[in-house]
Coordinates of C-alpha atoms and ligand atoms in Angstrom, one line a residue:
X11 CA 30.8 22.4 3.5
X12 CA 34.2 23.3 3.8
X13 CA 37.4 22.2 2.9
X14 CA 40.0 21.4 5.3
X15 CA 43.5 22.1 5.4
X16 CA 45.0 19.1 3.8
X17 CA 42.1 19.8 1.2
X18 CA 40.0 17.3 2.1
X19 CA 36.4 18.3 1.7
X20 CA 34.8 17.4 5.0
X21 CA 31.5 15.9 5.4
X22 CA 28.5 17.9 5.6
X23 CA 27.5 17.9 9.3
X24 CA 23.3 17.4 9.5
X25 CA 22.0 14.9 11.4
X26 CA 24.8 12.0 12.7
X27 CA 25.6 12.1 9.1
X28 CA 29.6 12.7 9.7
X29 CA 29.2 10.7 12.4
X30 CA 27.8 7.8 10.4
X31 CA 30.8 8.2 8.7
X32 CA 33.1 7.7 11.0
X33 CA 30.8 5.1 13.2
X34 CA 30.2 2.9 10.2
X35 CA 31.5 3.0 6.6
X36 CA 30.1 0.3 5.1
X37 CA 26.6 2.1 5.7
X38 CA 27.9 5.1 5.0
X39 CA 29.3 4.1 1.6
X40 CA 26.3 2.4 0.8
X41 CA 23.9 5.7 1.2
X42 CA 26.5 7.2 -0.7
X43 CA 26.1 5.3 -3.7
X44 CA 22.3 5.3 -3.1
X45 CA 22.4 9.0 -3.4
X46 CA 24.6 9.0 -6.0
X47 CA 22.0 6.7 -7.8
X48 CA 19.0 8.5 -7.0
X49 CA 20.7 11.6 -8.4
X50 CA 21.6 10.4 -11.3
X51 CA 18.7 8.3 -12.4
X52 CA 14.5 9.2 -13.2
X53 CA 12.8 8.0 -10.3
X54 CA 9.8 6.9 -12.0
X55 CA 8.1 5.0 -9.3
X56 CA 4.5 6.1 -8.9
X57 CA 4.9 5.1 -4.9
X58 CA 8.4 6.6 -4.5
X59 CA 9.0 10.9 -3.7
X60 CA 12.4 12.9 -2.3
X61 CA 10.9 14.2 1.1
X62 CA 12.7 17.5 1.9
X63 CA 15.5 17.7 4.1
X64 CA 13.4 18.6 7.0
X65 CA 11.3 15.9 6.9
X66 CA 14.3 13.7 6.8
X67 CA 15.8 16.1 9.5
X68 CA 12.9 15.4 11.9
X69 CA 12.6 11.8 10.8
X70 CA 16.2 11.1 12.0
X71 CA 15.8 13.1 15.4
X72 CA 16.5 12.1 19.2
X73 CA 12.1 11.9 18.7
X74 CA 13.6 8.2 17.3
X75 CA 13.8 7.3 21.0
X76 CA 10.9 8.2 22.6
X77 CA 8.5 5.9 24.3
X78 CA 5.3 6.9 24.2
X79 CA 2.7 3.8 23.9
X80 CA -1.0 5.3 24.3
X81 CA -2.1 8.4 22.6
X82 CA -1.6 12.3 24.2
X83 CA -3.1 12.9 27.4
X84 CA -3.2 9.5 28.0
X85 CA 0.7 7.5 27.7
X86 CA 2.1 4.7 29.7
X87 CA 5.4 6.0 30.1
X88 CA 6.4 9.3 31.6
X89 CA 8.2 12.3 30.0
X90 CA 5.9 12.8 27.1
X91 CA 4.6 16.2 27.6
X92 CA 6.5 17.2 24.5
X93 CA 5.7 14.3 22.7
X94 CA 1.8 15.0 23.4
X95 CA 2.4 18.3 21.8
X96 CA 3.9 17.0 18.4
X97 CA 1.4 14.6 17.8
X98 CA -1.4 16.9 18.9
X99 CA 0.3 19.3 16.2
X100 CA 0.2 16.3 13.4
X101 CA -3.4 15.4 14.5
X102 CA -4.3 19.2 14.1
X103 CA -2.2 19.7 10.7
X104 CA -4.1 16.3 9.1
X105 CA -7.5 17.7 10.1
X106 CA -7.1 20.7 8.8
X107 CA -5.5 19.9 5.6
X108 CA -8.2 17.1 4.7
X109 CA -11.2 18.9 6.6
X110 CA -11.7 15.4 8.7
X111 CA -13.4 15.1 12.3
X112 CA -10.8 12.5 13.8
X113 CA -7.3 12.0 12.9
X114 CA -4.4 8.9 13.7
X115 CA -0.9 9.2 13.2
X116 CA 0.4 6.1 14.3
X117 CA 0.1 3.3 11.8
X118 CA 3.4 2.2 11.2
X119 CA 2.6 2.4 7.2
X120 CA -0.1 1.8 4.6
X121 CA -1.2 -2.0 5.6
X122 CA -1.2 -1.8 9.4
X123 CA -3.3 1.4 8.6
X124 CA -5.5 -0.5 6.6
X125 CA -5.3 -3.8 9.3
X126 CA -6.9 -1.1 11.9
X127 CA -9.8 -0.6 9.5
X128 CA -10.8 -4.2 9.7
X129 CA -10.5 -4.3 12.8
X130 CA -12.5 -1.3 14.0
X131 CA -15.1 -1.5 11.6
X132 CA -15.6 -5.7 11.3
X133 CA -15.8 -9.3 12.5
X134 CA -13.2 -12.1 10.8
X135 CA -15.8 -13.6 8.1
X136 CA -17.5 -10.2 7.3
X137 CA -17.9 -9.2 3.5
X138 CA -15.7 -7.2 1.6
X139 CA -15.6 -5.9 -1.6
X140 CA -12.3 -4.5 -3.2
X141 CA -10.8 -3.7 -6.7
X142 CA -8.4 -6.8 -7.5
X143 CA -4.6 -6.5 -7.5
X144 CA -4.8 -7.3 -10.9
X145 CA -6.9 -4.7 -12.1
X146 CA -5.1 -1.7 -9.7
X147 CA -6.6 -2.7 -6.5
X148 CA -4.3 -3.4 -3.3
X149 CA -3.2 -6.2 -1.6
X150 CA -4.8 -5.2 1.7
X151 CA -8.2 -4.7 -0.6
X152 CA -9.5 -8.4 -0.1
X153 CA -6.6 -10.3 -1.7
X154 CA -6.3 -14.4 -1.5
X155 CA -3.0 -14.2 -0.2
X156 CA -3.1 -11.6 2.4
X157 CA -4.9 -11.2 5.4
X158 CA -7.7 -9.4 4.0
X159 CA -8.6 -12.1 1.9
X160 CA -8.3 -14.9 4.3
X161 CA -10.0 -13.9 7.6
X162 CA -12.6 -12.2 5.5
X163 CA -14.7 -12.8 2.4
X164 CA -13.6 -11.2 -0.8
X165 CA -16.1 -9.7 -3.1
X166 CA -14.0 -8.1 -6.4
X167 CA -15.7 -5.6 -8.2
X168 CA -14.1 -5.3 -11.5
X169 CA -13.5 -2.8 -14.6
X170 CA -15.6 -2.0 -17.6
X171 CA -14.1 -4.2 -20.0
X172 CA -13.6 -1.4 -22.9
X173 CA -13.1 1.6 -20.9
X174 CA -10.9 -0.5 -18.6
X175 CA -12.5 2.1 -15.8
X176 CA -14.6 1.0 -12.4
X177 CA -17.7 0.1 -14.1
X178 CA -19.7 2.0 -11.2
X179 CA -23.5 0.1 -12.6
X180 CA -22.2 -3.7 -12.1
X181 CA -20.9 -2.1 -8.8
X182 CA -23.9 -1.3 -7.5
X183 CA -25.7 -4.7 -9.0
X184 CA -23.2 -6.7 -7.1
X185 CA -23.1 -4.7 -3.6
X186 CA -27.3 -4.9 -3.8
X187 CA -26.7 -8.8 -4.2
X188 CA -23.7 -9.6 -1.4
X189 CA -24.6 -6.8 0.8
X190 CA -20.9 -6.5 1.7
X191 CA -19.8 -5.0 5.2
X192 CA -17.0 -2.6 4.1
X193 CA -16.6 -1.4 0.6
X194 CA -13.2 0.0 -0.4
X195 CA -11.9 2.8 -3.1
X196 CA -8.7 3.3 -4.0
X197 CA -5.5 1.4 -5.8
X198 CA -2.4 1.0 -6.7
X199 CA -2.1 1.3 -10.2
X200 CA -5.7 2.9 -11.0
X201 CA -4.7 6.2 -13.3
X202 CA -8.5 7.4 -13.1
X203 CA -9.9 9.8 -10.6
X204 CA -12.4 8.1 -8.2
X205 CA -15.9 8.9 -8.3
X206 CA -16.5 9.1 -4.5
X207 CA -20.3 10.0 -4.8
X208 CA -21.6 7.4 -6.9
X209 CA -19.6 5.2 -4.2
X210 CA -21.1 6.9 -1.2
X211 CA -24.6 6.1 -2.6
X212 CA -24.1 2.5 -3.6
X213 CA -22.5 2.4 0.2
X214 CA -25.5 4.0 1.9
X215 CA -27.7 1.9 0.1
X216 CA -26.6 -1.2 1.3
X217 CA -25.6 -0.2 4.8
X218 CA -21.9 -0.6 4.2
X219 CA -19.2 1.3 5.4
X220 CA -17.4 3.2 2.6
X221 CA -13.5 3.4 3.2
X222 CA -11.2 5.5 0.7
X223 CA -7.3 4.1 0.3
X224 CA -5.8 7.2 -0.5
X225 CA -1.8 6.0 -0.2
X226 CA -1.6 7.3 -3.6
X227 CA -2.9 10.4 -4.0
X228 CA -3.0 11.5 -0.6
X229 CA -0.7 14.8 -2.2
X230 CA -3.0 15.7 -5.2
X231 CA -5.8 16.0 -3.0
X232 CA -4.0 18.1 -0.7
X233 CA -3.1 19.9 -3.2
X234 CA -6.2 19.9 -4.4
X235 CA -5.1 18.1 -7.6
X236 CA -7.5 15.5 -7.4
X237 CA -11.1 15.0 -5.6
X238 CA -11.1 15.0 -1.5
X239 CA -13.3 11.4 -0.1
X240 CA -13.6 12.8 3.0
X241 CA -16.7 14.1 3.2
X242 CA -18.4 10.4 1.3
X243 CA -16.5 8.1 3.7
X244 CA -16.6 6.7 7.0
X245 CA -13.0 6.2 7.1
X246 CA -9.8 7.2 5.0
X247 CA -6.7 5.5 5.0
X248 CA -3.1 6.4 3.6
X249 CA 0.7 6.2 3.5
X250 CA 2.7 8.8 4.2
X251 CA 5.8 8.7 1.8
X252 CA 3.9 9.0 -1.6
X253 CA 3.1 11.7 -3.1
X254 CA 2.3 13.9 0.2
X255 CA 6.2 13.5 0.2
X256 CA 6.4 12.8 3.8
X257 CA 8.2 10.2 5.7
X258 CA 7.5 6.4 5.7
X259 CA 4.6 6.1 7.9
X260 CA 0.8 5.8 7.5
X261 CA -2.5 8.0 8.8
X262 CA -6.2 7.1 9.2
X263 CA -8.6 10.0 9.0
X264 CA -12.9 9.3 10.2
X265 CA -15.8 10.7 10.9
X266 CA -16.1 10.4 15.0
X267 CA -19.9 9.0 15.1
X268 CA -20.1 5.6 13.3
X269 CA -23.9 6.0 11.4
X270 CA -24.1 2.3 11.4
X271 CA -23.3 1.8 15.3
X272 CA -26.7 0.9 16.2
X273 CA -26.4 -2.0 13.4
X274 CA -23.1 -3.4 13.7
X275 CA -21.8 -2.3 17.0
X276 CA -24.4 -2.6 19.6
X277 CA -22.4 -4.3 22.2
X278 CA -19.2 -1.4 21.9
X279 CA -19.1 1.3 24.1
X280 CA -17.1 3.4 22.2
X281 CA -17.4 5.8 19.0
X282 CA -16.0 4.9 15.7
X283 CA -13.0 7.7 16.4
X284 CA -12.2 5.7 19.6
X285 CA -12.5 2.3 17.6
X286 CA -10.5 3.2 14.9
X287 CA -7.6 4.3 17.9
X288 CA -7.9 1.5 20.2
X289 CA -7.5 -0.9 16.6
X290 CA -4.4 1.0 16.0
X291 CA -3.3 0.9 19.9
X292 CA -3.0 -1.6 21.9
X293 CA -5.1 -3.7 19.8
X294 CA -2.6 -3.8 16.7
X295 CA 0.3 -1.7 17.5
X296 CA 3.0 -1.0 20.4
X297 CA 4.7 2.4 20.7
X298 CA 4.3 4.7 17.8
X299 CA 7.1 6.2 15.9
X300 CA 7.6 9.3 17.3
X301 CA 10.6 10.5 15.0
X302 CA 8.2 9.4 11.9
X303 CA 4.8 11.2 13.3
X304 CA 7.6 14.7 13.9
X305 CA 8.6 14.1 10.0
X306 CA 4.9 13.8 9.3
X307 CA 4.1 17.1 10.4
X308 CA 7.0 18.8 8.7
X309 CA 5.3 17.5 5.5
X310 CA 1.6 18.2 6.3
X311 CA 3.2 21.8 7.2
X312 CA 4.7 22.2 3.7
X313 CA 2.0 20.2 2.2
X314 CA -0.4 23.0 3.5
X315 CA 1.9 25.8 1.5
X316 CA 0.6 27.3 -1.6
X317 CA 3.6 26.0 -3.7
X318 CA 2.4 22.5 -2.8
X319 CA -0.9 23.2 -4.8
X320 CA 1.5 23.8 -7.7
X321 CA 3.6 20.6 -7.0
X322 CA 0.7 19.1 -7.2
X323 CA -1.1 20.2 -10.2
X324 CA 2.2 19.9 -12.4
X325 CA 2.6 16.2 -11.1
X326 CA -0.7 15.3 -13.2
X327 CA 0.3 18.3 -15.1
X328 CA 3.5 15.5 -15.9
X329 CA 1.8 12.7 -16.1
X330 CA -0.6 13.6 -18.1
X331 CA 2.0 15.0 -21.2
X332 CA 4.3 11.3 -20.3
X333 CA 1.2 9.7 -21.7
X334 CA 0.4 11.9 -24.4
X335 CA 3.8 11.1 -25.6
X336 CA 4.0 7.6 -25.2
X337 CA 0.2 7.1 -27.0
X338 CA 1.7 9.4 -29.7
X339 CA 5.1 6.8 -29.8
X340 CA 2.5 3.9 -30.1
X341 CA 1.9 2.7 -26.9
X342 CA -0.9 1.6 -25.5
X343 CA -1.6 2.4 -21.8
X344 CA -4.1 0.9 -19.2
X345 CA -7.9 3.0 -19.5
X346 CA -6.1 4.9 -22.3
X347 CA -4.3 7.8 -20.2
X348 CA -4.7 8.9 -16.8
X349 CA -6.2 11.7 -14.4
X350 CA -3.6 11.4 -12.0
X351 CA -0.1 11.2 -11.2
X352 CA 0.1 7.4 -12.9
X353 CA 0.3 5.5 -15.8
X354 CA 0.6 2.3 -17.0
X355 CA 2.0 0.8 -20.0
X356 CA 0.1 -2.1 -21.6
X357 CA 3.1 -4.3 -23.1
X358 CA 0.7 -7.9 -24.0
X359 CA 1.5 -7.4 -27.6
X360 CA 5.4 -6.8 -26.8
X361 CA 7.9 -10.1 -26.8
X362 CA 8.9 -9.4 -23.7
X363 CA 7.2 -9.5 -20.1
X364 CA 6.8 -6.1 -18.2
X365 CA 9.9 -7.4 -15.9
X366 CA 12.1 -7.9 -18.6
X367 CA 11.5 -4.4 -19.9
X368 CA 12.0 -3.2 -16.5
X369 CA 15.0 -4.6 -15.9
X370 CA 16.7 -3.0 -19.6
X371 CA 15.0 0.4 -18.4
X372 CA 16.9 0.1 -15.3
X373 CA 20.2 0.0 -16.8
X374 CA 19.2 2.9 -18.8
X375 CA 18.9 4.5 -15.4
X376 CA 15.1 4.4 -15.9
X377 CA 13.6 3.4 -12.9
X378 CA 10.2 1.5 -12.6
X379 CA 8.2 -1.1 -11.3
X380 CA 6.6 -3.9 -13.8
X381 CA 3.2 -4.4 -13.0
X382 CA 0.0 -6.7 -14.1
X383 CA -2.5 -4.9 -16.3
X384 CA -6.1 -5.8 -16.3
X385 CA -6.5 -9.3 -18.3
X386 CA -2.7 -9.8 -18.0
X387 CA -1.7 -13.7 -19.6
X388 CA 1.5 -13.6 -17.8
X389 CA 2.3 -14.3 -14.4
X390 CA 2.1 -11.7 -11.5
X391 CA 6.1 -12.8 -11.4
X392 CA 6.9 -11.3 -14.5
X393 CA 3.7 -9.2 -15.8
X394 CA 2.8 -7.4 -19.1
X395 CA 3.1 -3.7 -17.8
X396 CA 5.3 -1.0 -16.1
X397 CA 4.0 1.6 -13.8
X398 CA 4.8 5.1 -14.2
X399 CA 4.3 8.0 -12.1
X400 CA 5.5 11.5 -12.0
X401 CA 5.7 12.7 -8.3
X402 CA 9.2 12.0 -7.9
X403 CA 10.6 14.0 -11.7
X404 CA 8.2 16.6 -10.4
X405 CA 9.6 17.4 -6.9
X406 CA 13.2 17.4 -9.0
X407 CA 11.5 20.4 -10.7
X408 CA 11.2 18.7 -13.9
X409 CA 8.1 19.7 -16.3
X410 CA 6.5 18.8 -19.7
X411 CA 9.3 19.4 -21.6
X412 CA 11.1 16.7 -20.0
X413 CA 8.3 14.2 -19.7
X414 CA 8.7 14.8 -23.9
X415 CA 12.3 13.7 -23.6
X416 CA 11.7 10.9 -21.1
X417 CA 9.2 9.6 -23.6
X418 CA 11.8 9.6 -26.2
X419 CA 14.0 8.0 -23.6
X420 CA 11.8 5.1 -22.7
X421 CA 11.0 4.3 -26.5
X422 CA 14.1 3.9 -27.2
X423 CA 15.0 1.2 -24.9
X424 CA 12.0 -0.4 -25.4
X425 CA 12.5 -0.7 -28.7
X426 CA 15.9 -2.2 -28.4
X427 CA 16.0 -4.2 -25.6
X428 CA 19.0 -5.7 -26.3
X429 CA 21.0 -3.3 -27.4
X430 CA 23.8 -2.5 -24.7
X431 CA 25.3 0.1 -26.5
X432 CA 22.3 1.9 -26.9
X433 CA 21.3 1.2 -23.0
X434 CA 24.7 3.0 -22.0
X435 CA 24.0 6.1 -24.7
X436 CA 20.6 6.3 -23.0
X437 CA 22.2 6.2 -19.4
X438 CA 24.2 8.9 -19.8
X439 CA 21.6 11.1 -21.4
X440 CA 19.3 10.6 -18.3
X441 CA 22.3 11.4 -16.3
X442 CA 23.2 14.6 -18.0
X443 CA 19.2 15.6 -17.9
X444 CA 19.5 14.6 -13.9
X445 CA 22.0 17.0 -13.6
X446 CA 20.6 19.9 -14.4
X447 CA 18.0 19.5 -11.4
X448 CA 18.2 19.4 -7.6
X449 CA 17.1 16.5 -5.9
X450 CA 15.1 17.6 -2.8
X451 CA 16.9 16.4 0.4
X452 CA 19.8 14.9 -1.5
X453 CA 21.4 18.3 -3.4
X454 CA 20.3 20.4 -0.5
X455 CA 21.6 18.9 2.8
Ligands
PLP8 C1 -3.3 1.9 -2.2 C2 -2.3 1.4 -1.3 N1 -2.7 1.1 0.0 C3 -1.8 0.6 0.9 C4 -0.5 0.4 0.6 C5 0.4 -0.1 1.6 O1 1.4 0.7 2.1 P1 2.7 0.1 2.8 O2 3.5 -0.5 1.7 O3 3.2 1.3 3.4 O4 2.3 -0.9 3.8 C6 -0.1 0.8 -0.7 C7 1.4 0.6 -1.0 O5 1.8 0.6 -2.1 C8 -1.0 1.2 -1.7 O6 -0.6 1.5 -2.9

């Protein structure tokens, strides 16, 4: 930056951000005061991270227009040689990272990712068997009201009702009975490390494809913070924008041969890398997002840095202490802790829903998402828990100490929940304890 004659201190000049000032100030004002919130309040979304300037750098690059329908080698527009390259690169940087055979960049996000699955791997009317919304699994996992749950048939698996964990024996009873055709692991709000093995053999033994959601923790395994499923699954799906702190997007990751081809897909001519692509494009998808696949490499390149392994390993490092303070403030939380970067608050016995609470965090500048914990009474509307997660308070720089003070911070207001006054003196501390961090793409641009 620097200031101007009549003392005016100009804009900083990255990407069309001066000129988005001068083009349009009513978006301009509004990112403002979204950046001004963001560096003021905790972040504590599980889903939510500050992707670096240069992932936001390449996100918002002249890669935005680009046509480039098809994959490299093979487009249907011209003047894509550079394009070919970049995504090669991603493709390359995703292989290596997660040691898979076959790579795609292109789902727009985390459900048309997980739309291309169905499609490569099933018929409408197959069986599927998911972990319910309600007890972590997601949406896209064989849910009534999506279209995983309509076009196909659900088979839940549930939790252990103590250790409110997968129970991996009724599992395996239940696959052996419905002899589902695609069995999924992964969640949304699961806090407990996946046991990808057990899963690979209840798969194999009932000729079912095994397919890992990783949106979540797609960082902590790169960062080798939490187990890798790629050598247990057929297929791997994720986000981008969680905690691999990349840009919105969404990648699939496979194994090229399909073991049960000579089953299921007699009549296709094609592999189960080309199936998953051709699902993706042109069955599901147009052009890709060029600008968003660039803005994924950037992250898979700093993802592949040694400091990311300590980003990380302090984000459960995080979590973990968050818990440890709430359990030690009285709280109770969903399987008891967490192995991961999550954790979620089990409010039944509280007078208020998990909404409610969220809403008096908010104004505290506590930022979280209510959310249904397993044998929730209230409605998915209003819920009896809050997620936490610690990716984005980690990426700030934050550590332990400061999950001990966050603790303190989120007792407070939920032990008052109508207490204004109190709200306020709470806001401001979180904004003082903001302060004395950088926000990653935000303090640095
Ligand atoms: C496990 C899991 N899978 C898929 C998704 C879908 O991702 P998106 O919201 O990008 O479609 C999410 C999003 O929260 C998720 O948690």
């Amino acid at each position: 930056m620097d200031n101007s004659a009549d003392g005016a201190i100009a804009q900083p000049d990255t990407y069309g951000r001066s000129s988005l000032a001068a083009v349009d100030c009513r978006v301009h004002e509004l990112l403002l005061r979204q950046e001004q919130q963001e560096r003021t309040t905790l972040k504590l979304i599980a889903s939510e991270n500050f992707a670096s300037s240069a992932v936001l750098e390449a996100n918002g690059s002249i890669f935005t227009n680009k046509y480039a329908e098809g994959y490299p080698g093979a487009r249907y527009y011209a003047g894509n040689e550079i394009v070919d390259e970049l995504e090669n690169l991603a493709i390359e940087r995703l292989k290596t990272l997660f040691g898979s055979e076959h790579a795609n960049v292109q789902p727009y996000s985390g459900s048309p990712a997980n739309q291309a699955v169905y499609r490569a791997l099933l018929s409408p009317g197959d069986k599927v068997m998911g972990l319910p919304l309600p007890e972590g699994g997601h949406l896209t996992h064989g849910w009534a009201i999506n279209f995983s749950g309509t076009d196909y048939q659900r088979v839940p698996y549930g939790l252990d009702e103590k250790t409110q964990q997968i129970d991996y024996d009724r599992l395996r009873q239940t696959a052996k009975r419905e002899r589902p055709r695609l069995i999924w692991v992964g969640g949304t709000a699961y806090p407990r490390v996946f046991d990808y093995a057990s899963m690979a053999e209840i798969a194999l033994e009932v000729n079912s494809y095994l397919v890992a959601d990783i949106a979540h923790i797609s960082g902590l395994i790169a960062a080798g913070a939490h187990p890798n499923p790629v050598r247990h699954c057929d297929v791997v799906s994720s986000t981008s924008h969680k905690s691999i702190r990349g840009p919105r997007g969404g990648f699939i990751l496979s194994r090229k041969e399909d073991r049960y081809q000579a089953l299921y897909h007699t009549k296709s001519k094609y592999n189960l890398a080309r199936r998953i692509d051709r699902a993706v494009f042109p069955h599901l998808q147009g052009g890709p997002h060029m600008n968003a696949i660039a803005a994924l490499a950037v992250a898979l390149h700093e993802a592949a840095n040694p400091s990311f392994q300590s980003y990380g390993q302090q984000t459960v490092k995080n979590a973990k202490a968050l818990a440890q303070a709430l359990l030690g403030r009285g709280y109770g939380l969903v399987t008891g802790g967490t192995d991961n970067h999550m954790l979620i608050l089990d409010l039944r016995d509280r007078p208020l829903s998990g909404k409610a609470y969220a809403e008096r965090l908010a104004k505290a500048g506590i930022i979280t998402n209510f959310n249904m914990v397993p044998g929730d009474p209230r409605d998915p509307a209003v819920t009896s828990g809050i997620r936490l997660g610690a990716p984005a308070v980690t990426s700030m720089g934050m550590r332990d100490v400061e999950m001990l003070q966050i603790a303190g911070f989120i007792d407070s207001v939920l032990r008052r929940p109508d207490d204004e006054d109190l709200h306020a003196r709470v806001r401001r501390d979180v904004a003082d304890l903001c302060a004395a961090f950088e926000v990653p793409g935000i303090s640095d641009k």
